């Protein structure tokens, strides 16, 4: 487009079902005669979830604006999925923009702009079925710390478990089912941190 150079990158185009992949879309201003704002038109579909995770703005040596949008996409069915991409370019005179005091998003909503919609090539995903049900897709590691491995009656055992890595995962509510004769207390830290206390009326 004469208004901007556009590019996008996809972390993976053959994901597994429910696997999170990353879409990075970059727009660089070409027309320097006016102030330009970029707005990604987020598509919606029952075939996938798409969520904004980051938006970065900077300027190059010529004061051209460069905006990078990062999105997480999670496919909700297997097979071929097409995701349309479109970017709205909003132009305004530099004088009208400088008239706003703070340049905040709320103020700029009232700015009169000339809007141009740019359609990009759609994304094509080939989504694969999982061979079996899993809770994690990606590269993850489980680590733990435990204060002791034997306890007398009513003496607690403290253990902390952490799962870290890259990829996508289901909601993990707990790591242990009921244990006969042992009471289990759990305090979660975020999504994948688990602080456990185990105690029994017998040595174990």
PDB file of C-alpha atoms in Angstrom:
ATOM      1  CA  UNK A   1       0.000   0.000   0.000  1.00  0.00           C
ATOM      2  CA  UNK A   2       1.221   3.589  -0.584  1.00  0.00           C
ATOM      3  CA  UNK A   3       0.242   4.272   3.028  1.00  0.00           C
ATOM      4  CA  UNK A   4       2.259   1.541   4.742  1.00  0.00           C
ATOM      5  CA  UNK A   5       4.453  -1.513   4.321  1.00  0.00           C
ATOM      6  CA  UNK A   6       2.730  -4.548   5.836  1.00  0.00           C
ATOM      7  CA  UNK A   7       4.040  -7.956   6.811  1.00  0.00           C
ATOM      8  CA  UNK A   8       3.001 -10.821   9.031  1.00  0.00           C
ATOM      9  CA  UNK A   9       4.638 -13.907  10.469  1.00  0.00           C
ATOM     10  CA  UNK A  10       3.049 -17.059  11.842  1.00  0.00           C
ATOM     11  CA  UNK A  11       4.915 -19.255  14.325  1.00  0.00           C
ATOM     12  CA  UNK A  12       3.365 -22.421  12.865  1.00  0.00           C
ATOM     13  CA  UNK A  13       0.877 -23.160  10.071  1.00  0.00           C
ATOM     14  CA  UNK A  14       0.233 -26.835  10.876  1.00  0.00           C
ATOM     15  CA  UNK A  15      -0.697 -26.749  14.587  1.00  0.00           C
ATOM     16  CA  UNK A  16      -2.457 -29.418  16.602  1.00  0.00           C
ATOM     17  CA  UNK A  17      -6.029 -28.932  17.754  1.00  0.00           C
ATOM     18  CA  UNK A  18      -6.112 -26.350  20.613  1.00  0.00           C
ATOM     19  CA  UNK A  19      -2.395 -25.618  20.234  1.00  0.00           C
ATOM     20  CA  UNK A  20      -1.620 -21.921  20.696  1.00  0.00           C
ATOM     21  CA  UNK A  21       0.387 -20.300  17.896  1.00  0.00           C
ATOM     22  CA  UNK A  22       1.601 -16.716  17.523  1.00  0.00           C
ATOM     23  CA  UNK A  23       0.691 -14.243  14.796  1.00  0.00           C
ATOM     24  CA  UNK A  24       2.925 -11.166  14.476  1.00  0.00           C
ATOM     25  CA  UNK A  25       1.684  -8.358  12.228  1.00  0.00           C
ATOM     26  CA  UNK A  26       3.889  -5.327  11.473  1.00  0.00           C
ATOM     27  CA  UNK A  27       2.837  -2.074   9.796  1.00  0.00           C
ATOM     28  CA  UNK A  28       5.372   0.621   8.865  1.00  0.00           C
ATOM     29  CA  UNK A  29       4.244   4.098   7.839  1.00  0.00           C
ATOM     30  CA  UNK A  30       5.234   5.175   4.283  1.00  0.00           C
ATOM     31  CA  UNK A  31       3.235   8.379   3.870  1.00  0.00           C
ATOM     32  CA  UNK A  32       5.018  10.865   6.154  1.00  0.00           C
ATOM     33  CA  UNK A  33       2.836  13.851   5.216  1.00  0.00           C
ATOM     34  CA  UNK A  34       0.210  13.023   7.862  1.00  0.00           C
ATOM     35  CA  UNK A  35      -0.136  11.391  11.249  1.00  0.00           C
ATOM     36  CA  UNK A  36      -1.089   7.729  10.921  1.00  0.00           C
ATOM     37  CA  UNK A  37      -2.697   5.270  13.309  1.00  0.00           C
ATOM     38  CA  UNK A  38      -3.000   1.523  12.723  1.00  0.00           C
ATOM     39  CA  UNK A  39      -5.851  -0.680  13.938  1.00  0.00           C
ATOM     40  CA  UNK A  40      -5.891  -4.430  13.357  1.00  0.00           C
ATOM     41  CA  UNK A  41      -9.398  -5.713  12.587  1.00  0.00           C
ATOM     42  CA  UNK A  42      -9.592  -8.821  14.736  1.00  0.00           C
ATOM     43  CA  UNK A  43     -11.530 -11.610  13.011  1.00  0.00           C
ATOM     44  CA  UNK A  44     -14.050 -13.695  14.939  1.00  0.00           C
ATOM     45  CA  UNK A  45     -15.057 -17.305  14.304  1.00  0.00           C
ATOM     46  CA  UNK A  46     -16.181 -20.423  16.147  1.00  0.00           C
ATOM     47  CA  UNK A  47     -13.243 -22.175  14.421  1.00  0.00           C
ATOM     48  CA  UNK A  48     -10.567 -20.382  16.471  1.00  0.00           C
ATOM     49  CA  UNK A  49      -9.869 -18.021  19.366  1.00  0.00           C
ATOM     50  CA  UNK A  50      -7.619 -15.011  18.742  1.00  0.00           C
ATOM     51  CA  UNK A  51      -6.306 -12.811  21.579  1.00  0.00           C
ATOM     52  CA  UNK A  52      -4.062  -9.728  21.581  1.00  0.00           C
ATOM     53  CA  UNK A  53      -0.967 -10.290  23.740  1.00  0.00           C
ATOM     54  CA  UNK A  54       1.119  -7.242  22.849  1.00  0.00           C
ATOM     55  CA  UNK A  55       1.211  -4.044  20.804  1.00  0.00           C
ATOM     56  CA  UNK A  56       4.486  -2.159  20.338  1.00  0.00           C
ATOM     57  CA  UNK A  57       4.933   1.258  18.720  1.00  0.00           C
ATOM     58  CA  UNK A  58       8.209   2.925  17.732  1.00  0.00           C
ATOM     59  CA  UNK A  59       9.628   5.327  15.118  1.00  0.00           C
ATOM     60  CA  UNK A  60      12.584   4.938  12.801  1.00  0.00           C
ATOM     61  CA  UNK A  61      15.220   7.568  11.975  1.00  0.00           C
ATOM     62  CA  UNK A  62      12.807   9.273   9.550  1.00  0.00           C
ATOM     63  CA  UNK A  63      10.060   9.434  12.206  1.00  0.00           C
ATOM     64  CA  UNK A  64       7.981   6.828  10.401  1.00  0.00           C
ATOM     65  CA  UNK A  65       5.701   4.976  12.818  1.00  0.00           C
ATOM     66  CA  UNK A  66       6.192   1.200  13.123  1.00  0.00           C
ATOM     67  CA  UNK A  67       3.518  -0.798  14.959  1.00  0.00           C
ATOM     68  CA  UNK A  68       3.798  -4.499  15.775  1.00  0.00           C
ATOM     69  CA  UNK A  69       0.753  -6.484  16.921  1.00  0.00           C
ATOM     70  CA  UNK A  70       1.204  -9.921  18.524  1.00  0.00           C
ATOM     71  CA  UNK A  71      -1.730 -12.324  18.811  1.00  0.00           C
ATOM     72  CA  UNK A  72      -2.263 -15.810  20.175  1.00  0.00           C
ATOM     73  CA  UNK A  73      -4.407 -18.061  17.983  1.00  0.00           C
ATOM     74  CA  UNK A  74      -5.928 -21.328  19.216  1.00  0.00           C
ATOM     75  CA  UNK A  75      -7.694 -23.499  16.574  1.00  0.00           C
ATOM     76  CA  UNK A  76     -10.941 -25.086  17.791  1.00  0.00           C
ATOM     77  CA  UNK A  77     -11.415 -27.710  15.075  1.00  0.00           C
ATOM     78  CA  UNK A  78      -9.196 -29.876  12.895  1.00  0.00           C
ATOM     79  CA  UNK A  79      -8.859 -29.534   9.131  1.00  0.00           C
ATOM     80  CA  UNK A  80      -8.293 -26.475   6.955  1.00  0.00           C
ATOM     81  CA  UNK A  81      -9.020 -23.084   8.547  1.00  0.00           C
ATOM     82  CA  UNK A  82      -8.800 -19.722   6.773  1.00  0.00           C
ATOM     83  CA  UNK A  83      -8.331 -16.594   8.882  1.00  0.00           C
ATOM     84  CA  UNK A  84      -8.913 -13.232   7.147  1.00  0.00           C
ATOM     85  CA  UNK A  85      -6.576 -10.339   7.967  1.00  0.00           C
ATOM     86  CA  UNK A  86      -7.370  -6.646   7.604  1.00  0.00           C
ATOM     87  CA  UNK A  87      -5.783  -3.448   8.879  1.00  0.00           C
ATOM     88  CA  UNK A  88      -7.440  -0.052   9.234  1.00  0.00           C
ATOM     89  CA  UNK A  89      -5.160   2.915   8.506  1.00  0.00           C
ATOM     90  CA  UNK A  90      -6.379   6.172  10.063  1.00  0.00           C
ATOM     91  CA  UNK A  91      -4.886   9.431   8.713  1.00  0.00           C
ATOM     92  CA  UNK A  92      -5.070  12.845  10.314  1.00  0.00           C
ATOM     93  CA  UNK A  93      -3.204  16.111   9.864  1.00  0.00           C
ATOM     94  CA  UNK A  94      -0.241  16.585  12.179  1.00  0.00           C
ATOM     95  CA  UNK A  95      -1.716  19.920  13.288  1.00  0.00           C
ATOM     96  CA  UNK A  96      -4.966  18.317  14.432  1.00  0.00           C
ATOM     97  CA  UNK A  97      -3.097  15.646  16.384  1.00  0.00           C
ATOM     98  CA  UNK A  98      -0.871  18.186  18.143  1.00  0.00           C
ATOM     99  CA  UNK A  99      -4.008  20.042  19.283  1.00  0.00           C
ATOM    100  CA  UNK A 100      -4.753  17.215  21.689  1.00  0.00           C
ATOM    101  CA  UNK A 101      -3.157  17.688  25.110  1.00  0.00           C
ATOM    102  CA  UNK A 102      -2.085  14.191  26.058  1.00  0.00           C
ATOM    103  CA  UNK A 103      -2.465  12.054  22.944  1.00  0.00           C
ATOM    104  CA  UNK A 104      -4.264   9.454  25.038  1.00  0.00           C
ATOM    105  CA  UNK A 105      -6.435   6.818  23.361  1.00  0.00           C
ATOM    106  CA  UNK A 106      -9.578   8.379  24.870  1.00  0.00           C
ATOM    107  CA  UNK A 107      -8.747  11.780  23.420  1.00  0.00           C
ATOM    108  CA  UNK A 108      -7.785  10.420  20.017  1.00  0.00           C
ATOM    109  CA  UNK A 109     -11.165   8.686  19.711  1.00  0.00           C
ATOM    110  CA  UNK A 110     -12.595  12.148  18.989  1.00  0.00           C
ATOM    111  CA  UNK A 111      -9.993  12.896  16.305  1.00  0.00           C
ATOM    112  CA  UNK A 112     -11.409  13.203  12.777  1.00  0.00           C
ATOM    113  CA  UNK A 113      -9.537  10.818  10.504  1.00  0.00           C
ATOM    114  CA  UNK A 114      -9.597   9.524   6.965  1.00  0.00           C
ATOM    115  CA  UNK A 115      -9.887   5.743   7.268  1.00  0.00           C
ATOM    116  CA  UNK A 116      -8.627   3.211   4.730  1.00  0.00           C
ATOM    117  CA  UNK A 117      -9.167  -0.529   5.104  1.00  0.00           C
ATOM    118  CA  UNK A 118      -6.338  -2.718   3.804  1.00  0.00           C
ATOM    119  CA  UNK A 119      -7.035  -6.401   3.188  1.00  0.00           C
ATOM    120  CA  UNK A 120      -4.070  -8.752   3.529  1.00  0.00           C
ATOM    121  CA  UNK A 121      -3.724 -12.295   2.294  1.00  0.00           C
ATOM    122  CA  UNK A 122      -5.591 -14.625   4.655  1.00  0.00           C
ATOM    123  CA  UNK A 123      -3.819 -17.149   6.866  1.00  0.00           C
ATOM    124  CA  UNK A 124      -4.327 -20.802   6.003  1.00  0.00           C
ATOM    125  CA  UNK A 125      -3.966 -23.332   8.822  1.00  0.00           C
ATOM    126  CA  UNK A 126      -3.857 -27.108   8.485  1.00  0.00           C
ATOM    127  CA  UNK A 127      -4.954 -28.214  11.949  1.00  0.00           C
ATOM    128  CA  UNK A 128      -4.034 -31.761  13.012  1.00  0.00           C
ATOM    129  CA  UNK A 129      -5.928 -34.018  15.404  1.00  0.00           C
ATOM    130  CA  UNK A 130      -4.138 -35.193  18.542  1.00  0.00           C
ATOM    131  CA  UNK A 131      -3.478 -38.935  18.736  1.00  0.00           C
ATOM    132  CA  UNK A 132      -4.656 -38.906  22.358  1.00  0.00           C
ATOM    133  CA  UNK A 133      -6.015 -36.417  24.861  1.00  0.00           C
ATOM    134  CA  UNK A 134      -3.304 -34.362  26.567  1.00  0.00           C
ATOM    135  CA  UNK A 135      -3.212 -31.404  28.953  1.00  0.00           C
ATOM    136  CA  UNK A 136      -0.066 -29.780  27.507  1.00  0.00           C
ATOM    137  CA  UNK A 137       1.102 -29.107  23.960  1.00  0.00           C
ATOM    138  CA  UNK A 138       4.644 -27.754  23.637  1.00  0.00           C
ATOM    139  CA  UNK A 139       7.854 -27.938  25.633  1.00  0.00           C
ATOM    140  CA  UNK A 140       7.214 -28.013  29.389  1.00  0.00           C
ATOM    141  CA  UNK A 141       9.161 -29.033  32.484  1.00  0.00           C
ATOM    142  CA  UNK A 142       7.928 -30.016  35.938  1.00  0.00           C
ATOM    143  CA  UNK A 143      10.186 -29.185  38.904  1.00  0.00           C
ATOM    144  CA  UNK A 144       9.522 -29.636  42.600  1.00  0.00           C
ATOM    145  CA  UNK A 145      10.934 -29.080  46.095  1.00  0.00           C
ATOM    146  CA  UNK A 146       9.974 -31.231  49.075  1.00  0.00           C
ATOM    147  CA  UNK A 147      11.149 -30.726  52.651  1.00  0.00           C
ATOM    148  CA  UNK A 148      11.203 -34.446  53.551  1.00  0.00           C
ATOM    149  CA  UNK A 149      10.015 -37.815  52.286  1.00  0.00           C
ATOM    150  CA  UNK A 150       9.003 -39.421  55.608  1.00  0.00           C
ATOM    151  CA  UNK A 151       6.764 -37.956  58.309  1.00  0.00           C
ATOM    152  CA  UNK A 152       5.546 -39.006  61.740  1.00  0.00           C
ATOM    153  CA  UNK A 153       1.866 -38.832  62.689  1.00  0.00           C
ATOM    154  CA  UNK A 154       0.489 -35.269  62.380  1.00  0.00           C
ATOM    155  CA  UNK A 155       3.828 -34.031  61.012  1.00  0.00           C
ATOM    156  CA  UNK A 156       3.272 -32.122  57.733  1.00  0.00           C
ATOM    157  CA  UNK A 157       5.224 -32.588  54.545  1.00  0.00           C
ATOM    158  CA  UNK A 158       5.605 -29.444  52.445  1.00  0.00           C
ATOM    159  CA  UNK A 159       6.089 -29.673  48.677  1.00  0.00           C
ATOM    160  CA  UNK A 160       6.101 -27.067  45.911  1.00  0.00           C
ATOM    161  CA  UNK A 161       5.588 -27.917  42.235  1.00  0.00           C
ATOM    162  CA  UNK A 162       6.154 -25.636  39.233  1.00  0.00           C
ATOM    163  CA  UNK A 163       5.406 -26.262  35.565  1.00  0.00           C
ATOM    164  CA  UNK A 164       7.145 -23.930  33.108  1.00  0.00           C
ATOM    165  CA  UNK A 165       7.600 -23.897  29.374  1.00  0.00           C
ATOM    166  CA  UNK A 166       6.381 -22.765  25.984  1.00  0.00           C
ATOM    167  CA  UNK A 167       3.111 -23.829  24.389  1.00  0.00           C
ATOM    168  CA  UNK A 168      -0.512 -24.172  25.426  1.00  0.00           C
ATOM    169  CA  UNK A 169      -2.212 -26.041  28.251  1.00  0.00           C
ATOM    170  CA  UNK A 170      -5.577 -26.820  29.767  1.00  0.00           C
ATOM    171  CA  UNK A 171      -6.700 -25.478  33.117  1.00  0.00           C
ATOM    172  CA  UNK A 172      -4.864 -27.641  35.688  1.00  0.00           C
ATOM    173  CA  UNK A 173      -6.773 -27.488  38.969  1.00  0.00           C
ATOM    174  CA  UNK A 174      -4.634 -29.955  40.964  1.00  0.00           C
ATOM    175  CA  UNK A 175      -1.800 -32.447  40.587  1.00  0.00           C
ATOM    176  CA  UNK A 176      -2.934 -35.136  43.045  1.00  0.00           C
ATOM    177  CA  UNK A 177      -6.155 -37.050  43.519  1.00  0.00           C
ATOM    178  CA  UNK A 178      -7.263 -38.149  46.987  1.00  0.00           C
ATOM    179  CA  UNK A 179      -4.702 -40.218  48.932  1.00  0.00           C
ATOM    180  CA  UNK A 180      -6.033 -42.767  51.380  1.00  0.00           C
ATOM    181  CA  UNK A 181      -5.331 -41.763  54.992  1.00  0.00           C
ATOM    182  CA  UNK A 182      -3.654 -38.479  54.014  1.00  0.00           C
ATOM    183  CA  UNK A 183      -5.126 -34.992  54.089  1.00  0.00           C
ATOM    184  CA  UNK A 184      -4.028 -32.751  51.221  1.00  0.00           C
ATOM    185  CA  UNK A 185      -4.017 -28.935  51.312  1.00  0.00           C
ATOM    186  CA  UNK A 186      -3.324 -26.963  48.141  1.00  0.00           C
ATOM    187  CA  UNK A 187      -2.462 -23.296  47.590  1.00  0.00           C
ATOM    188  CA  UNK A 188      -2.133 -22.388  43.884  1.00  0.00           C
ATOM    189  CA  UNK A 189       0.249 -19.761  42.526  1.00  0.00           C
ATOM    190  CA  UNK A 190      -1.014 -18.501  39.197  1.00  0.00           C
ATOM    191  CA  UNK A 191      -1.886 -21.145  36.613  1.00  0.00           C
ATOM    192  CA  UNK A 192       0.960 -23.616  37.091  1.00  0.00           C
ATOM    193  CA  UNK A 193       2.385 -23.193  40.591  1.00  0.00           C
ATOM    194  CA  UNK A 194       1.231 -25.606  43.312  1.00  0.00           C
ATOM    195  CA  UNK A 195       2.114 -25.448  47.021  1.00  0.00           C
ATOM    196  CA  UNK A 196       1.057 -28.614  48.843  1.00  0.00           C
ATOM    197  CA  UNK A 197       0.856 -29.727  52.471  1.00  0.00           C
ATOM    198  CA  UNK A 198       0.380 -33.458  53.229  1.00  0.00           C
ATOM    199  CA  UNK A 199      -0.528 -34.618  56.735  1.00  0.00           C
ATOM    200  CA  UNK A 200      -1.839 -37.841  58.319  1.00  0.00           C
ATOM    201  CA  UNK A 201      -2.723 -39.237  61.712  1.00  0.00           C
ATOM    202  CA  UNK A 202      -0.207 -42.035  61.012  1.00  0.00           C
ATOM    203  CA  UNK A 203       3.428 -42.038  59.970  1.00  0.00           C
ATOM    204  CA  UNK A 204       3.753 -42.126  56.176  1.00  0.00           C
TER     205      UNK A 204
END
